[in-house]
Amino acid sequence: MSQIDLVEGRPTTATAVAPAEPEAVAREANTITDPVDDAALADALAVLSASSQDIVRTHRVDALLDWLDNRPPHVIADALARMDAVQAGVVFRLLDKDRAITVFEELEPVDQQQILAGMRDQSFRDLVEAMDPDDRARMLRETPAKVAKKVLAGLSPRERRMTAALLGYPEGSVGLYMTPEVVALPGNLTVAKALGTVRAKGGNAETVYTLPVVDSGRRLTGIVELRELVLHAPEASVSELVVTEPVFVRAADSAEKAARLMSSTNILNLPVVDSEDRLVGLLTIDDAMEVLEAADSEDVAKQAGSAPWAGHYMAAGVFQLARYRALWLLLLLLAATLTVSVTGFFETTLEQAASLALFIPLLIGAGGNAGAQAATACVRALAVGEVRVSDLFKVIWRECRVGLVLGAMLAGAGAIIGAFFVGPAIAAVVGITLVLICGWAATIGGTMPLLAKKLGIDPAVVSAPMVTTLVDATGLIIYFTTAELVLGL
C-alpha cells in the first residue's frame, strides 16, 4: 500500500489527497457507513483491487473502519476468510492491535497463514506472540517448515517453550488443543489465599473458571470451580471444596473423544494430564467445539464421497473443490462397473421380460437410500459413543428389521405402480424385491461402518457412497433372481 501507512493498526495518509465531492461523500455516508448493512463491506471491497490512492480518495478506508467497528470478531473473521489474500491483508491491517488478535484467533490456520504472509516482521512477531499457545501450535502444524521456524525464532523464551511442548504431541491428540496456561492450586490453601493466587496468576491463564488442584509433584488430585471459591468463606479450606474424582484425559488421547466426553458430561474445562498423572493443561470448551466442528465437517465430506478441505468454502477455488471430489467420483465410477456387469449377466432375463428394465432405477434408488440412511445413522452413533464395535450383531439384527419394515411400506406403493404400468406379475416381483432390497441395504449400511471401525478404517469413508454403490450391484442380483423365480424365466 504505497499511500497508506498503519499506525496502531489504523491508516494515516502519507500524502495529501484531494477530498471527494460533497455528493460522493453524502452517498458514501448513506450506504457504506451503515453498520447494519453488511452489503457495505462488499461495496467497500469493490475498489480494493484499485490503487491505495483511489481507496483514500473515495473514503473507502473510513467505510471499512466503520464496518469493522460495528461487527463482532467472529463476523469479521468470516468476512476475511471469504476474501482473497490481498483484500484480507488490507482489511486486517485496519484493525487495532487488540481487536486484530481476537479476530486472528477466530480464523482457521489456513486463513491465518494467508494473513501472516503479507505482514512485516515486527507486526508478524507481535501478532504471533499474542496468540494463545494452543492456537499458535495448531497453526504451525499446518505451515511450511520455513515459516514455522521463523515464528518460533521470533517468540519470547516462555512462549517458545510452551509452543514447542505442544508441537511435540501427536496429530489429533488433546495435547495439541489444550492450553498449558493454567492456574493450579495446592490443596492446603484457604479460600482467601486461593483467590489471591488466582488474582496473581490469572492474567496469564486462558481460563480461571476451572482450577485444578495438585499435590507437590503437580499430580492432579481434584478440581475446584471459581464459583465455589467466591461463594465460600475466606477462611474455609480449599480441600473441603475439591471434587476429588474429576473427569480427565491424557495428553496423547484423541481430541475428538475428549471433546465428546466434555459434551456428554457438560463440563466447561477438562483437565489434561501426562502418563504420570501430572497436570499439563486444560481443554477448554471453545477448543472442544472447534474439534467437534472439524470432525463433523470431515465426516460429512467423506460421507458425501469427497475429501475434506481446509479453509472457507467461499474462498476455495473451483479447481480446488473439483480436485477434492474427483478421486472419490473416479473410485465410485469404477465400483459402479459392478452394476454394468450384473446387468450384462442377466441380459437373457431382460430379453424375455423387457418391462423389468423399467423398474431398475426405482429399485436401486430405494435400496441405495435405505443403505445410506442406515450408514449415516450408524456413523453418527459411533461418533457419539452410542454404538460400539461389540454391538455388531445387535446392529445387524436391528437394521435388518428396520429395512424389512421400510421395504414392506414401499412394496405396497411399488406394487400399485407396477400393476398400473405392466400388470400384476411384474408388480409382484417389484413388491417382493423392495422388501428384500431394503432389508439387505439397511443391514449392509449398518454393518460396514462397524466393520471399518474394527479394521481401523474411518467409518465415514465406507459410508453412504460406498454402501450405495454396493447395494446397487447386489440389488440387481436380488431383483433379477426374484424375477426368474416368480416369473419362471
PDB file of N, CA and C in Angstrom, residues 140-214:
ATOM      1  N   LEU A 140       0.992 -23.696  13.437  1.00  0.00           N
ATOM      2  CA  LEU A 140       2.325 -24.080  12.999  1.00  0.00           C
ATOM      3  C   LEU A 140       2.362 -25.498  12.444  1.00  0.00           C
ATOM      4  N   ARG A 141       1.455 -26.380  12.907  1.00  0.00           N
ATOM      5  CA  ARG A 141       1.425 -27.742  12.388  1.00  0.00           C
ATOM      6  C   ARG A 141       1.053 -27.771  10.913  1.00  0.00           C
ATOM      7  N   GLU A 142       0.396 -26.708  10.440  1.00  0.00           N
ATOM      8  CA  GLU A 142      -0.065 -26.680   9.055  1.00  0.00           C
ATOM      9  C   GLU A 142       0.720 -25.701   8.190  1.00  0.00           C
ATOM     10  N   THR A 143       1.773 -25.111   8.739  1.00  0.00           N
ATOM     11  CA  THR A 143       2.578 -24.152   7.966  1.00  0.00           C
ATOM     12  C   THR A 143       3.835 -24.837   7.444  1.00  0.00           C
ATOM     13  N   PRO A 144       4.421 -24.316   6.378  1.00  0.00           N
ATOM     14  CA  PRO A 144       5.706 -24.853   5.909  1.00  0.00           C
ATOM     15  C   PRO A 144       6.779 -24.725   6.994  1.00  0.00           C
ATOM     16  N   ALA A 145       7.758 -25.609   6.943  1.00  0.00           N
ATOM     17  CA  ALA A 145       8.799 -25.637   7.979  1.00  0.00           C
ATOM     18  C   ALA A 145       9.532 -24.307   8.080  1.00  0.00           C
ATOM     19  N   LYS A 146       9.744 -23.636   6.953  1.00  0.00           N
ATOM     20  CA  LYS A 146      10.455 -22.362   6.959  1.00  0.00           C
ATOM     21  C   LYS A 146       9.685 -21.315   7.744  1.00  0.00           C
ATOM     22  N   VAL A 147       8.366 -21.278   7.551  1.00  0.00           N
ATOM     23  CA  VAL A 147       7.532 -20.313   8.270  1.00  0.00           C
ATOM     24  C   VAL A 147       7.486 -20.651   9.751  1.00  0.00           C
ATOM     25  N   ALA A 148       7.333 -21.938  10.061  1.00  0.00           N
ATOM     26  CA  ALA A 148       7.276 -22.360  11.464  1.00  0.00           C
ATOM     27  C   ALA A 148       8.554 -21.991  12.200  1.00  0.00           C
ATOM     28  N   LYS A 149       9.696 -22.164  11.528  1.00  0.00           N
ATOM     29  CA  LYS A 149      10.971 -21.809  12.148  1.00  0.00           C
ATOM     30  C   LYS A 149      11.050 -20.315  12.405  1.00  0.00           C
ATOM     31  N   LYS A 150      10.551 -19.528  11.471  1.00  0.00           N
ATOM     32  CA  LYS A 150      10.546 -18.079  11.627  1.00  0.00           C
ATOM     33  C   LYS A 150       9.673 -17.654  12.806  1.00  0.00           C
ATOM     34  N   VAL A 151       8.521 -18.304  12.936  1.00  0.00           N
ATOM     35  CA  VAL A 151       7.614 -17.976  14.035  1.00  0.00           C
ATOM     36  C   VAL A 151       8.254 -18.299  15.376  1.00  0.00           C
ATOM     37  N   LEU A 152       8.799 -19.498  15.515  1.00  0.00           N
ATOM     38  CA  LEU A 152       9.402 -19.904  16.778  1.00  0.00           C
ATOM     39  C   LEU A 152      10.587 -19.013  17.148  1.00  0.00           C
ATOM     40  N   ALA A 153      11.360 -18.610  16.155  1.00  0.00           N
ATOM     41  CA  ALA A 153      12.533 -17.770  16.428  1.00  0.00           C
ATOM     42  C   ALA A 153      12.133 -16.398  16.948  1.00  0.00           C
ATOM     43  N   GLY A 154      10.958 -15.920  16.561  1.00  0.00           N
ATOM     44  CA  GLY A 154      10.536 -14.592  16.975  1.00  0.00           C
ATOM     45  C   GLY A 154       9.787 -14.550  18.290  1.00  0.00           C
ATOM     46  N   LEU A 155       9.542 -15.704  18.913  1.00  0.00           N
ATOM     47  CA  LEU A 155       8.789 -15.746  20.162  1.00  0.00           C
ATOM     48  C   LEU A 155       9.685 -15.486  21.370  1.00  0.00           C
ATOM     49  N   SER A 156       9.072 -15.023  22.445  1.00  0.00           N
ATOM     50  CA  SER A 156       9.796 -14.889  23.710  1.00  0.00           C
ATOM     51  C   SER A 156      10.127 -16.286  24.228  1.00  0.00           C
ATOM     52  N   PRO A 157      11.131 -16.438  25.092  1.00  0.00           N
ATOM     53  CA  PRO A 157      11.513 -17.776  25.581  1.00  0.00           C
ATOM     54  C   PRO A 157      10.347 -18.534  26.210  1.00  0.00           C
ATOM     55  N   ARG A 158       9.510 -17.835  26.985  1.00  0.00           N
ATOM     56  CA  ARG A 158       8.377 -18.507  27.634  1.00  0.00           C
ATOM     57  C   ARG A 158       7.385 -19.044  26.609  1.00  0.00           C
ATOM     58  N   GLU A 159       7.006 -18.212  25.653  1.00  0.00           N
ATOM     59  CA  GLU A 159       6.045 -18.639  24.641  1.00  0.00           C
ATOM     60  C   GLU A 159       6.634 -19.725  23.751  1.00  0.00           C
ATOM     61  N   ARG A 160       7.939 -19.644  23.476  1.00  0.00           N
ATOM     62  CA  ARG A 160       8.588 -20.658  22.638  1.00  0.00           C
ATOM     63  C   ARG A 160       8.568 -22.013  23.326  1.00  0.00           C
ATOM     64  N   ARG A 161       8.828 -22.028  24.637  1.00  0.00           N
ATOM     65  CA  ARG A 161       8.837 -23.292  25.375  1.00  0.00           C
ATOM     66  C   ARG A 161       7.453 -23.941  25.358  1.00  0.00           C
ATOM     67  N   MET A 162       6.408 -23.148  25.607  1.00  0.00           N
ATOM     68  CA  MET A 162       5.059 -23.706  25.622  1.00  0.00           C
ATOM     69  C   MET A 162       4.648 -24.213  24.248  1.00  0.00           C
ATOM     70  N   THR A 163       4.984 -23.443  23.220  1.00  0.00           N
ATOM     71  CA  THR A 163       4.607 -23.843  21.866  1.00  0.00           C
ATOM     72  C   THR A 163       5.345 -25.103  21.444  1.00  0.00           C
ATOM     73  N   ALA A 164       6.637 -25.180  21.724  1.00  0.00           N
ATOM     74  CA  ALA A 164       7.428 -26.361  21.366  1.00  0.00           C
ATOM     75  C   ALA A 164       6.899 -27.598  22.079  1.00  0.00           C
ATOM     76  N   ALA A 165       6.469 -27.431  23.336  1.00  0.00           N
ATOM     77  CA  ALA A 165       5.931 -28.571  24.081  1.00  0.00           C
ATOM     78  C   ALA A 165       4.648 -29.081  23.432  1.00  0.00           C
ATOM     79  N   LEU A 166       3.787 -28.184  23.011  1.00  0.00           N
ATOM     80  CA  LEU A 166       2.531 -28.592  22.372  1.00  0.00           C
ATOM     81  C   LEU A 166       2.784 -29.251  21.018  1.00  0.00           C
ATOM     82  N   LEU A 167       3.764 -28.747  20.292  1.00  0.00           N
ATOM     83  CA  LEU A 167       4.067 -29.313  18.976  1.00  0.00           C
ATOM     84  C   LEU A 167       4.601 -30.738  19.077  1.00  0.00           C
ATOM     85  N   GLY A 168       5.046 -31.137  20.262  1.00  0.00           N
ATOM     86  CA  GLY A 168       5.567 -32.489  20.443  1.00  0.00           C
ATOM     87  C   GLY A 168       4.490 -33.550  20.554  1.00  0.00           C
ATOM     88  N   TYR A 169       3.225 -33.143  20.703  1.00  0.00           N
ATOM     89  CA  TYR A 169       2.150 -34.125  20.834  1.00  0.00           C
ATOM     90  C   TYR A 169       1.687 -34.607  19.461  1.00  0.00           C
ATOM     91  N   PRO A 170       1.138 -35.831  19.382  1.00  0.00           N
ATOM     92  CA  PRO A 170       0.718 -36.388  18.083  1.00  0.00           C
ATOM     93  C   PRO A 170      -0.417 -35.583  17.452  1.00  0.00           C
ATOM     94  N   GLU A 171      -0.507 -35.665  16.139  1.00  0.00           N
ATOM     95  CA  GLU A 171      -1.581 -35.024  15.397  1.00  0.00           C
ATOM     96  C   GLU A 171      -2.927 -35.574  15.869  1.00  0.00           C
ATOM     97  N   GLY A 172      -3.875 -34.668  16.123  1.00  0.00           N
ATOM     98  CA  GLY A 172      -5.208 -35.074  16.546  1.00  0.00           C
ATOM     99  C   GLY A 172      -5.339 -35.386  18.024  1.00  0.00           C
ATOM    100  N   SER A 173      -4.266 -35.199  18.793  1.00  0.00           N
ATOM    101  CA  SER A 173      -4.311 -35.504  20.229  1.00  0.00           C
ATOM    102  C   SER A 173      -4.791 -34.300  21.028  1.00  0.00           C
ATOM    103  N   VAL A 174      -5.207 -34.563  22.259  1.00  0.00           N
ATOM    104  CA  VAL A 174      -5.654 -33.488  23.143  1.00  0.00           C
ATOM    105  C   VAL A 174      -4.526 -32.496  23.398  1.00  0.00           C
ATOM    106  N   GLY A 175      -3.300 -32.993  23.483  1.00  0.00           N
ATOM    107  CA  GLY A 175      -2.168 -32.126  23.793  1.00  0.00           C
ATOM    108  C   GLY A 175      -1.996 -30.981  22.824  1.00  0.00           C
ATOM    109  N   LEU A 176      -2.422 -31.175  21.583  1.00  0.00           N
ATOM    110  CA  LEU A 176      -2.270 -30.132  20.579  1.00  0.00           C
ATOM    111  C   LEU A 176      -3.358 -29.067  20.698  1.00  0.00           C
ATOM    112  N   TYR A 177      -4.422 -29.362  21.423  1.00  0.00           N
ATOM    113  CA  TYR A 177      -5.548 -28.427  21.547  1.00  0.00           C
ATOM    114  C   TYR A 177      -5.680 -27.820  22.942  1.00  0.00           C
ATOM    115  N   MET A 178      -5.010 -28.363  23.923  1.00  0.00           N
ATOM    116  CA  MET A 178      -5.156 -27.877  25.295  1.00  0.00           C
ATOM    117  C   MET A 178      -4.402 -26.567  25.469  1.00  0.00           C
ATOM    118  N   THR A 179      -4.753 -25.839  26.506  1.00  0.00           N
ATOM    119  CA  THR A 179      -3.983 -24.663  26.890  1.00  0.00           C
ATOM    120  C   THR A 179      -3.094 -25.031  28.066  1.00  0.00           C
ATOM    121  N   PRO A 180      -1.793 -24.752  27.959  1.00  0.00           N
ATOM    122  CA  PRO A 180      -0.907 -25.039  29.091  1.00  0.00           C
ATOM    123  C   PRO A 180      -0.907 -23.926  30.141  1.00  0.00           C
ATOM    124  N   GLU A 181      -1.574 -22.818  29.826  1.00  0.00           N
ATOM    125  CA  GLU A 181      -1.603 -21.678  30.749  1.00  0.00           C
ATOM    126  C   GLU A 181      -2.753 -21.878  31.741  1.00  0.00           C
ATOM    127  N   VAL A 182      -2.443 -22.524  32.850  1.00  0.00           N
ATOM    128  CA  VAL A 182      -3.437 -22.945  33.833  1.00  0.00           C
ATOM    129  C   VAL A 182      -3.035 -22.459  35.215  1.00  0.00           C
ATOM    130  N   VAL A 183      -4.014 -22.036  35.989  1.00  0.00           N
ATOM    131  CA  VAL A 183      -3.791 -21.703  37.396  1.00  0.00           C
ATOM    132  C   VAL A 183      -4.084 -22.953  38.218  1.00  0.00           C
ATOM    133  N   ALA A 184      -3.052 -23.585  38.742  1.00  0.00           N
ATOM    134  CA  ALA A 184      -3.198 -24.782  39.564  1.00  0.00           C
ATOM    135  C   ALA A 184      -3.021 -24.409  41.039  1.00  0.00           C
ATOM    136  N   LEU A 185      -3.832 -25.017  41.908  1.00  0.00           N
ATOM    137  CA  LEU A 185      -3.829 -24.679  43.335  1.00  0.00           C
ATOM    138  C   LEU A 185      -3.385 -25.858  44.191  1.00  0.00           C
ATOM    139  N   PRO A 186      -2.543 -25.621  45.204  1.00  0.00           N
ATOM    140  CA  PRO A 186      -2.291 -26.665  46.210  1.00  0.00           C
ATOM    141  C   PRO A 186      -3.553 -26.877  47.052  1.00  0.00           C
ATOM    142  N   GLY A 187      -3.767 -28.073  47.526  1.00  0.00           N
ATOM    143  CA  GLY A 187      -4.992 -28.365  48.257  1.00  0.00           C
ATOM    144  C   GLY A 187      -5.022 -27.821  49.672  1.00  0.00           C
ATOM    145  N   ASN A 188      -3.874 -27.382  50.207  1.00  0.00           N
ATOM    146  CA  ASN A 188      -3.823 -26.945  51.605  1.00  0.00           C
ATOM    147  C   ASN A 188      -4.068 -25.453  51.782  1.00  0.00           C
ATOM    148  N   LEU A 189      -4.482 -24.746  50.737  1.00  0.00           N
ATOM    149  CA  LEU A 189      -4.727 -23.310  50.838  1.00  0.00           C
ATOM    150  C   LEU A 189      -6.094 -23.023  51.440  1.00  0.00           C
ATOM    151  N   THR A 190      -6.237 -21.834  51.983  1.00  0.00           N
ATOM    152  CA  THR A 190      -7.561 -21.342  52.352  1.00  0.00           C
ATOM    153  C   THR A 190      -8.194 -20.694  51.120  1.00  0.00           C
ATOM    154  N   VAL A 191      -9.486 -20.451  51.181  1.00  0.00           N
ATOM    155  CA  VAL A 191     -10.181 -19.819  50.063  1.00  0.00           C
ATOM    156  C   VAL A 191      -9.586 -18.450  49.769  1.00  0.00           C
ATOM    157  N   ALA A 192      -9.259 -17.696  50.826  1.00  0.00           N
ATOM    158  CA  ALA A 192      -8.695 -16.356  50.632  1.00  0.00           C
ATOM    159  C   ALA A 192      -7.358 -16.417  49.886  1.00  0.00           C
ATOM    160  N   LYS A 193      -6.478 -17.339  50.303  1.00  0.00           N
ATOM    161  CA  LYS A 193      -5.194 -17.462  49.628  1.00  0.00           C
ATOM    162  C   LYS A 193      -5.355 -17.999  48.209  1.00  0.00           C
ATOM    163  N   ALA A 194      -6.326 -18.879  48.002  1.00  0.00           N
ATOM    164  CA  ALA A 194      -6.572 -19.414  46.662  1.00  0.00           C
ATOM    165  C   ALA A 194      -7.022 -18.298  45.720  1.00  0.00           C
ATOM    166  N   LEU A 195      -7.914 -17.432  46.202  1.00  0.00           N
ATOM    167  CA  LEU A 195      -8.365 -16.312  45.376  1.00  0.00           C
ATOM    168  C   LEU A 195      -7.212 -15.345  45.100  1.00  0.00           C
ATOM    169  N   GLY A 196      -6.321 -15.194  46.070  1.00  0.00           N
ATOM    170  CA  GLY A 196      -5.149 -14.361  45.849  1.00  0.00           C
ATOM    171  C   GLY A 196      -4.249 -14.940  44.762  1.00  0.00           C
ATOM    172  N   THR A 197      -4.118 -16.257  44.738  1.00  0.00           N
ATOM    173  CA  THR A 197      -3.327 -16.913  43.694  1.00  0.00           C
ATOM    174  C   THR A 197      -3.954 -16.713  42.325  1.00  0.00           C
ATOM    175  N   VAL A 198      -5.289 -16.806  42.282  1.00  0.00           N
ATOM    176  CA  VAL A 198      -5.994 -16.604  41.009  1.00  0.00           C
ATOM    177  C   VAL A 198      -5.776 -15.180  40.509  1.00  0.00           C
ATOM    178  N   ARG A 199      -5.844 -14.216  41.421  1.00  0.00           N
ATOM    179  CA  ARG A 199      -5.644 -12.819  41.009  1.00  0.00           C
ATOM    180  C   ARG A 199      -4.212 -12.594  40.523  1.00  0.00           C
ATOM    181  N   ALA A 200      -3.252 -13.242  41.157  1.00  0.00           N
ATOM    182  CA  ALA A 200      -1.844 -13.022  40.810  1.00  0.00           C
ATOM    183  C   ALA A 200      -1.462 -13.687  39.492  1.00  0.00           C
ATOM    184  N   LYS A 201      -2.026 -14.870  39.235  1.00  0.00           N
ATOM    185  CA  LYS A 201      -1.606 -15.645  38.063  1.00  0.00           C
ATOM    186  C   LYS A 201      -2.655 -15.714  36.965  1.00  0.00           C
ATOM    187  N   GLY A 202      -3.862 -15.297  37.275  1.00  0.00           N
ATOM    188  CA  GLY A 202      -4.953 -15.468  36.312  1.00  0.00           C
ATOM    189  C   GLY A 202      -4.814 -14.654  35.045  1.00  0.00           C
ATOM    190  N   GLY A 203      -4.051 -13.565  35.108  1.00  0.00           N
ATOM    191  CA  GLY A 203      -3.894 -12.735  33.917  1.00  0.00           C
ATOM    192  C   GLY A 203      -3.193 -13.444  32.783  1.00  0.00           C
ATOM    193  N   ASN A 204      -2.368 -14.431  33.102  1.00  0.00           N
ATOM    194  CA  ASN A 204      -1.642 -15.180  32.073  1.00  0.00           C
ATOM    195  C   ASN A 204      -2.334 -16.475  31.680  1.00  0.00           C
ATOM    196  N   ALA A 205      -3.468 -16.779  32.315  1.00  0.00           N
ATOM    197  CA  ALA A 205      -4.173 -18.028  32.037  1.00  0.00           C
ATOM    198  C   ALA A 205      -5.300 -17.794  31.044  1.00  0.00           C
ATOM    199  N   GLU A 206      -5.588 -18.819  30.225  1.00  0.00           N
ATOM    200  CA  GLU A 206      -6.679 -18.702  29.256  1.00  0.00           C
ATOM    201  C   GLU A 206      -8.035 -18.759  29.946  1.00  0.00           C
ATOM    202  N   THR A 207      -8.125 -19.510  31.056  1.00  0.00           N
ATOM    203  CA  THR A 207      -9.378 -19.603  31.797  1.00  0.00           C
ATOM    204  C   THR A 207      -9.078 -19.772  33.276  1.00  0.00           C
ATOM    205  N   VAL A 208      -9.951 -19.237  34.130  1.00  0.00           N
ATOM    206  CA  VAL A 208      -9.800 -19.415  35.582  1.00  0.00           C
ATOM    207  C   VAL A 208     -11.079 -19.974  36.194  1.00  0.00           C
ATOM    208  N   TYR A 209     -12.017 -20.376  35.366  1.00  0.00           N
ATOM    209  CA  TYR A 209     -13.287 -20.881  35.902  1.00  0.00           C
ATOM    210  C   TYR A 209     -13.121 -22.270  36.505  1.00  0.00           C
ATOM    211  N   THR A 210     -12.249 -23.078  35.932  1.00  0.00           N
ATOM    212  CA  THR A 210     -11.945 -24.395  36.473  1.00  0.00           C
ATOM    213  C   THR A 210     -10.505 -24.377  36.959  1.00  0.00           C
ATOM    214  N   LEU A 211     -10.314 -24.671  38.246  1.00  0.00           N
ATOM    215  CA  LEU A 211      -8.984 -24.590  38.867  1.00  0.00           C
ATOM    216  C   LEU A 211      -8.547 -25.976  39.312  1.00  0.00           C
ATOM    217  N   PRO A 212      -7.596 -26.583  38.603  1.00  0.00           N
ATOM    218  CA  PRO A 212      -7.103 -27.890  39.031  1.00  0.00           C
ATOM    219  C   PRO A 212      -6.379 -27.787  40.375  1.00  0.00           C
ATOM    220  N   VAL A 213      -6.525 -28.816  41.181  1.00  0.00           N
ATOM    221  CA  VAL A 213      -5.838 -28.903  42.470  1.00  0.00           C
ATOM    222  C   VAL A 213      -4.774 -29.983  42.354  1.00  0.00           C
ATOM    223  N   VAL A 214      -3.531 -29.661  42.730  1.00  0.00           N
ATOM    224  CA  VAL A 214      -2.407 -30.577  42.531  1.00  0.00           C
ATOM    225  C   VAL A 214      -1.644 -30.761  43.831  1.00  0.00           C
TER     226      VAL A 214
END
